[in-house]
Amino acid sequence: MLAALTTLRVGGPAQHLVTATTETELVDAVRTADDAGSPVLLVAGGSNVVIGDDGWPGTVVHVRTMGVTADDEALACAGSVLTVAAGHPWDDLVDTAVRRGLAGIEALSGIPGSTGATPVQNVGAYGQEVAQTIMAVRTYDRVDRRVHTFAVGECGFGYRDSMFKRAIDTGPNEGDRYVVLTVTFQLPLADLSTPIAYAELARHLGVDLGSRVPLAEVRSAVLALRRAKGMVLDVADHDTWSVGSFFTNPVLDVDTAERLPVSTPRWSTADGRVKVSAAWLIDHAGIGKGYGLPGPAAVSTKHTLALTNRGGATAADVVALAREVIAAVRARFGVTLEPEARLVGINL
């Protein structure tokens, strides 16, 4: 069952499962499935995917490629260039960077999942996102059937978005066009973090926004904040049996945002729109922490953005809960929440 490969622990069987531990195995597995006309689903850390109870009617490739290659000569004393295999655990990379005195991803500590997934979603938290430090993304192109490297400017990064997320092959091998093989990061050498850009993190650290703090202190603070919200994986804590934030923060036009209560947390975006807090909308729509307990699916007792498996939940249980949340927010505020997690074989 694919449930065993995901942090939410739901999902039916795969018709065919292949584990790839090298880049060659990864490309060969995808190419072989494409040649056979078998639909392909890539799963690595399984932290941002909800797989339906019917499973996957094709080939699931479990990406287990590992390793970090450092090119310290690339930036000399200014920092380092790290090229990371797609299946390498993301938080292991953050720990490595902090220990090496490399800044730029320290506020992304504790995020589960693999490094290869981070550019697809443009993963971000606590004022940082991977688009700020990615130098290049190396991929296998399932349409052109070749390896292709994209410089950061070609990746089309946006809020929790990228060209890779949008690039779908609509031909005979319908699905994601690009398979991420490695991600290259350019990280400056520094004792202190990049400027603290998130108010909650600044308060926890006891500093002003824009301050720089020792890297290890930022990592420790972020891990503490995430643990308090059930966002650091712990097999004994059902609040962490989730995909993290199930919904993205809505990005609204100014007129729509102005119709919301003035107390709604909001932030201006570079394109003139307004991002608002999904967690606040959910809570004020009557869906509080622990909603749905005892389960089998319920809102986390620590954070309203996390939909959790309390043990024995099915994908259908999680979907039913997600629909309740969406309906409540739409009825109260006229805003439709969108999932941040990838839904496989599921419609909301």
Coordinates of C-alpha atoms in Angstrom, one line a residue:
M1 CA 0.0 0.0 0.0
L2 CA 1.2 3.5 -0.9
A3 CA 0.1 4.7 2.5
A4 CA 3.5 3.5 3.9
L5 CA 5.3 5.9 1.6
T6 CA 3.5 9.1 2.7
T7 CA 3.5 11.1 5.9
L8 CA -0.3 11.2 6.0
R9 CA -0.3 7.4 5.8
V10 CA -3.2 7.1 3.4
G11 CA -3.3 5.6 -0.1
G12 CA -4.1 2.4 -1.9
P13 CA -1.9 0.0 -3.8
A14 CA 0.4 0.6 -6.8
Q15 CA 0.1 -1.6 -9.9
H16 CA 3.9 -1.6 -10.1
L17 CA 6.5 -0.1 -7.6
V18 CA 10.1 0.6 -8.4
T19 CA 12.7 2.0 -6.0
A20 CA 15.4 4.1 -7.6
T21 CA 18.6 4.6 -5.6
T22 CA 20.7 6.1 -8.4
E23 CA 20.1 8.7 -11.0
T24 CA 20.5 6.1 -13.7
E25 CA 17.9 3.9 -12.1
L26 CA 15.5 6.8 -11.7
V27 CA 15.7 7.8 -15.4
D28 CA 15.5 4.2 -16.6
A29 CA 12.5 3.5 -14.4
V30 CA 10.6 6.5 -15.8
R31 CA 11.7 5.8 -19.4
T32 CA 10.7 2.1 -19.2
A33 CA 7.3 3.0 -17.8
D34 CA 6.8 5.6 -20.5
D35 CA 7.7 3.1 -23.2
A36 CA 5.2 0.6 -21.8
G37 CA 2.5 3.2 -21.6
S38 CA 2.3 2.9 -17.8
P39 CA 1.3 6.1 -15.9
V40 CA 4.1 7.3 -13.7
L41 CA 3.8 8.7 -10.2
L42 CA 7.0 9.9 -8.4
V43 CA 7.1 9.6 -4.6
A44 CA 10.1 10.6 -2.5
G45 CA 9.5 11.8 1.0
G46 CA 5.8 11.6 0.5
S47 CA 5.2 14.7 2.7
N48 CA 3.1 16.7 0.2
V49 CA 0.9 14.2 -1.4
V50 CA -2.5 12.7 -0.7
I51 CA -3.0 9.4 -2.7
G52 CA -6.5 8.1 -3.2
D53 CA -7.8 4.8 -1.7
D54 CA -7.8 3.2 -5.2
G55 CA -4.0 3.7 -5.4
W56 CA -2.1 4.2 -8.6
P57 CA -3.0 2.3 -11.9
G58 CA 0.6 2.3 -13.2
T59 CA 4.2 2.7 -12.0
V60 CA 5.2 4.3 -8.8
V61 CA 8.8 5.3 -8.7
H62 CA 10.1 5.7 -5.2
V63 CA 12.9 8.2 -5.4
R64 CA 15.7 7.3 -3.0
T65 CA 18.7 9.0 -4.6
M66 CA 21.0 10.5 -2.0
G67 CA 24.0 12.7 -1.7
V68 CA 25.4 16.3 -1.5
T69 CA 28.3 17.5 -3.7
A70 CA 30.0 20.7 -2.6
D71 CA 31.9 22.9 -5.0
D72 CA 33.6 25.2 -2.5
E73 CA 35.9 26.6 -5.2
A74 CA 32.9 28.0 -7.1
L75 CA 32.5 30.9 -4.7
A76 CA 35.8 30.7 -2.9
C77 CA 35.6 32.4 0.4
A78 CA 32.2 33.8 -0.3
G79 CA 30.4 30.5 0.1
S80 CA 29.6 27.3 -1.6
V81 CA 27.6 25.6 -4.4
L82 CA 25.8 22.5 -3.2
T83 CA 24.4 20.0 -5.7
V84 CA 21.9 17.7 -4.1
A85 CA 20.3 14.5 -5.3
A86 CA 16.5 14.6 -5.6
G87 CA 15.8 12.0 -3.0
H88 CA 18.1 13.5 -0.3
P89 CA 16.0 14.4 2.8
W90 CA 15.5 18.2 2.8
D91 CA 16.1 18.8 6.5
D92 CA 19.4 16.8 6.3
L93 CA 20.5 19.3 3.7
V94 CA 19.5 22.3 6.0
D95 CA 21.4 20.8 8.9
T96 CA 24.5 20.3 6.6
A97 CA 24.3 23.9 5.4
V98 CA 24.0 25.3 9.0
R99 CA 26.9 23.2 10.2
R100 CA 29.1 24.3 7.3
G101 CA 28.2 28.0 8.0
L102 CA 26.2 28.5 4.9
A103 CA 23.2 30.9 5.1
G104 CA 20.0 31.1 3.1
I105 CA 17.9 28.0 4.0
E106 CA 18.2 28.0 7.9
A107 CA 14.6 29.2 8.3
L108 CA 13.4 26.2 6.2
S109 CA 14.5 23.8 9.0
G110 CA 12.2 20.9 9.9
I111 CA 10.3 20.7 6.6
P112 CA 9.8 17.1 5.7
G113 CA 10.2 15.6 2.3
S114 CA 12.9 15.4 -0.3
T115 CA 15.2 18.1 -1.8
G116 CA 13.9 17.3 -5.3
A117 CA 10.4 18.3 -4.4
T118 CA 11.4 21.8 -3.1
P119 CA 11.7 23.6 -6.5
V120 CA 8.5 22.1 -7.8
Q121 CA 6.5 23.7 -5.0
N122 CA 9.0 26.6 -4.4
V123 CA 8.9 25.5 -0.8
G124 CA 9.0 28.3 1.7
A125 CA 8.5 29.1 5.4
Y126 CA 9.4 31.8 8.0
G127 CA 10.4 34.4 5.4
Q128 CA 12.5 32.2 3.2
E129 CA 11.8 30.2 0.0
V130 CA 14.1 28.0 -2.0
A131 CA 13.8 30.2 -5.1
Q132 CA 16.1 32.7 -3.2
T133 CA 19.0 30.2 -3.2
I134 CA 18.5 27.8 -6.1
M135 CA 21.1 28.2 -8.8
A136 CA 19.9 25.4 -11.2
V137 CA 17.6 22.4 -11.4
R138 CA 18.7 19.4 -13.4
T139 CA 15.8 17.3 -14.9
Y140 CA 14.9 14.5 -17.1
D141 CA 12.4 15.8 -19.8
R142 CA 9.9 13.0 -20.5
V143 CA 8.8 14.7 -23.8
D144 CA 12.2 15.4 -25.3
R145 CA 13.6 12.2 -23.6
R146 CA 16.8 13.9 -22.5
V147 CA 18.4 15.5 -19.4
H148 CA 18.0 19.2 -19.3
T149 CA 19.3 21.8 -16.7
F150 CA 17.3 24.9 -16.0
A151 CA 18.9 28.0 -14.6
V152 CA 17.0 29.7 -11.8
G153 CA 15.6 32.4 -14.2
E154 CA 14.0 29.7 -16.3
C155 CA 12.2 28.0 -13.4
G156 CA 9.2 30.4 -13.3
F157 CA 9.1 30.6 -9.6
G158 CA 6.1 32.1 -7.8
Y159 CA 4.3 31.7 -4.5
R160 CA 4.3 27.9 -4.0
D161 CA 4.6 27.5 -7.7
S162 CA 7.1 26.9 -10.5
M163 CA 7.4 26.0 -14.1
F164 CA 7.9 22.4 -13.1
K165 CA 4.6 22.3 -11.3
R166 CA 2.8 23.7 -14.3
A167 CA 4.6 21.6 -17.0
I168 CA 2.3 18.8 -17.8
D169 CA 2.8 16.3 -20.7
T170 CA -0.6 15.9 -22.3
G171 CA 0.7 13.3 -24.8
P172 CA 0.7 9.5 -24.4
N173 CA 2.7 9.8 -21.1
E174 CA 0.3 12.2 -19.5
G175 CA 1.6 13.6 -16.2
D176 CA 4.5 15.7 -14.9
R177 CA 6.8 16.5 -17.8
Y178 CA 10.0 17.0 -15.8
V179 CA 11.6 14.6 -13.3
V180 CA 13.9 16.5 -11.0
L181 CA 17.3 14.7 -10.7
T182 CA 19.4 17.2 -8.8
V183 CA 19.0 20.7 -7.4
T184 CA 22.0 23.1 -7.1
F185 CA 22.0 25.8 -4.4
Q186 CA 24.3 28.8 -4.1
L187 CA 24.7 29.6 -0.4
P188 CA 26.9 32.4 1.0
L189 CA 29.4 31.7 3.8
A190 CA 28.2 33.5 7.0
D191 CA 28.1 33.2 10.7
L192 CA 24.7 34.9 10.8
S193 CA 21.5 34.2 9.1
T194 CA 19.9 36.2 6.3
P195 CA 17.8 39.0 7.7
I196 CA 14.9 37.7 9.7
A197 CA 11.8 38.4 7.6
Y198 CA 9.0 36.7 9.5
A199 CA 7.4 38.4 12.6
E200 CA 6.6 35.2 14.5
L201 CA 10.2 34.1 14.2
A202 CA 11.6 37.5 15.2
R203 CA 9.4 37.4 18.3
H204 CA 10.5 33.9 19.2
L205 CA 14.2 35.0 18.8
G206 CA 13.6 38.3 20.7
V207 CA 14.9 40.4 17.8
D208 CA 13.6 43.0 15.4
L209 CA 12.6 42.2 11.9
G210 CA 15.7 42.5 9.6
S211 CA 18.1 41.4 12.3
R212 CA 20.7 38.7 11.6
V213 CA 21.1 35.9 14.1
P214 CA 23.6 33.0 14.4
L215 CA 22.5 30.2 12.0
A216 CA 22.2 27.5 14.6
E217 CA 19.9 29.8 16.7
V218 CA 17.6 30.3 13.8
R219 CA 17.4 26.6 13.0
S220 CA 16.7 25.8 16.7
A221 CA 14.0 28.4 16.9
V222 CA 12.3 27.3 13.7
L223 CA 12.3 23.7 14.8
A224 CA 10.8 24.7 18.1
L225 CA 8.0 26.7 16.4
R226 CA 7.3 23.9 14.0
R227 CA 7.2 21.3 16.8
A228 CA 4.7 23.4 18.7
K229 CA 2.5 23.3 15.6
G230 CA 2.9 19.6 15.0
M231 CA 4.9 20.2 11.9
V232 CA 8.0 18.1 12.7
L233 CA 7.5 14.4 12.0
D234 CA 7.0 12.2 15.1
V235 CA 5.6 8.7 14.6
A236 CA 4.1 8.9 18.1
D237 CA 2.3 12.2 17.5
H238 CA -0.8 11.9 15.3
D239 CA -0.7 15.7 14.9
T240 CA 2.3 15.1 12.6
W241 CA 0.5 12.5 10.5
S242 CA -0.3 15.1 7.9
V243 CA 1.0 16.8 4.8
G244 CA 1.8 19.9 6.8
S245 CA -0.2 22.8 5.6
F246 CA -3.0 21.3 3.6
F247 CA -4.1 24.6 2.1
T248 CA -2.2 27.6 0.6
N249 CA -2.7 31.1 1.9
P250 CA -5.2 32.7 -0.6
V251 CA -3.8 35.4 -2.8
L252 CA -6.6 37.8 -3.5
D253 CA -7.3 40.9 -5.5
V254 CA -7.5 44.1 -3.5
D255 CA -11.3 44.4 -3.7
T256 CA -11.8 40.9 -2.5
A257 CA -9.4 41.3 0.4
E258 CA -11.0 44.6 1.5
R259 CA -14.3 42.7 2.0
L260 CA -12.7 40.6 4.6
P261 CA -12.7 41.6 8.3
V262 CA -10.0 44.2 9.0
S263 CA -8.5 41.8 11.6
T264 CA -7.7 39.3 8.9
P265 CA -3.9 38.9 8.7
R266 CA -2.7 40.0 5.3
W267 CA 0.4 40.8 3.4
S268 CA 0.9 42.8 0.1
T269 CA 2.5 40.8 -2.8
A270 CA 4.9 42.0 -5.4
D271 CA 2.1 41.9 -8.1
G272 CA -0.2 44.2 -6.2
R273 CA -2.4 41.5 -4.7
V274 CA -3.0 40.6 -1.1
K275 CA -2.1 37.3 0.6
V276 CA -4.2 36.4 3.6
S277 CA -3.9 33.8 6.3
A278 CA -5.7 30.5 5.5
A279 CA -5.3 29.4 9.1
W280 CA -7.1 32.6 10.3
L281 CA -9.9 32.1 7.8
I282 CA -10.4 28.4 8.9
D283 CA -10.4 29.2 12.6
H284 CA -12.8 32.1 12.2
A285 CA -15.1 30.0 10.0
G286 CA -15.7 27.8 13.0
I287 CA -13.2 25.1 12.2
G288 CA -10.9 25.2 15.2
K289 CA -8.0 23.1 16.4
G290 CA -9.1 19.5 17.0
Y291 CA -12.2 19.8 14.8
G292 CA -13.4 16.3 13.9
L293 CA -11.8 14.5 16.8
P294 CA -11.7 11.6 17.6
G295 CA -11.3 11.1 13.9
P296 CA -10.4 9.1 12.0
A297 CA -9.4 12.4 10.3
A298 CA -9.4 15.6 12.2
V299 CA -7.8 19.1 12.2
S300 CA -4.6 19.1 14.1
T301 CA -4.9 20.0 17.8
K302 CA -1.9 22.3 17.2
H303 CA -2.5 24.1 13.9
T304 CA -5.7 24.6 11.9
L305 CA -3.9 24.3 8.5
A306 CA -3.0 20.6 9.1
L307 CA -5.5 17.9 8.4
T308 CA -4.4 14.8 10.2
N309 CA -4.8 11.0 10.3
R310 CA -5.7 10.0 13.9
G311 CA -5.0 6.4 13.0
G312 CA -6.9 4.3 10.5
A313 CA -8.1 7.1 8.3
T314 CA -8.6 6.6 4.6
A315 CA -8.1 9.1 1.9
A316 CA -11.8 9.5 1.7
D317 CA -11.9 10.5 5.3
V318 CA -9.3 13.2 4.7
V319 CA -11.1 14.4 1.6
A320 CA -14.4 14.7 3.5
L321 CA -12.8 16.8 6.1
A322 CA -11.1 19.0 3.6
R323 CA -14.4 19.6 1.9
E324 CA -16.0 20.6 5.2
V325 CA -13.2 23.2 5.7
I326 CA -13.5 24.6 2.2
A327 CA -17.2 24.9 2.5
A328 CA -17.1 26.6 5.9
V329 CA -14.6 29.2 4.7
R330 CA -16.4 29.8 1.5
A331 CA -19.7 30.3 3.3
R332 CA -18.3 32.6 5.9
F333 CA -15.9 34.7 3.8
G334 CA -16.6 34.0 0.1
V335 CA -13.0 32.7 -0.3
T336 CA -12.3 29.3 -1.8
L337 CA -9.2 27.6 -0.3
E338 CA -6.9 25.7 -2.6
P339 CA -4.9 22.7 -1.6
E340 CA -1.1 23.0 -1.2
A341 CA -0.8 19.2 -1.1
R342 CA -0.8 17.3 -4.4
L343 CA -3.9 15.2 -4.7
V344 CA -3.5 12.0 -6.6
G345 CA -6.7 10.2 -7.7
I346 CA -8.7 12.7 -5.7
N347 CA -11.0 15.5 -6.5
L348 CA -12.0 18.2 -4.0

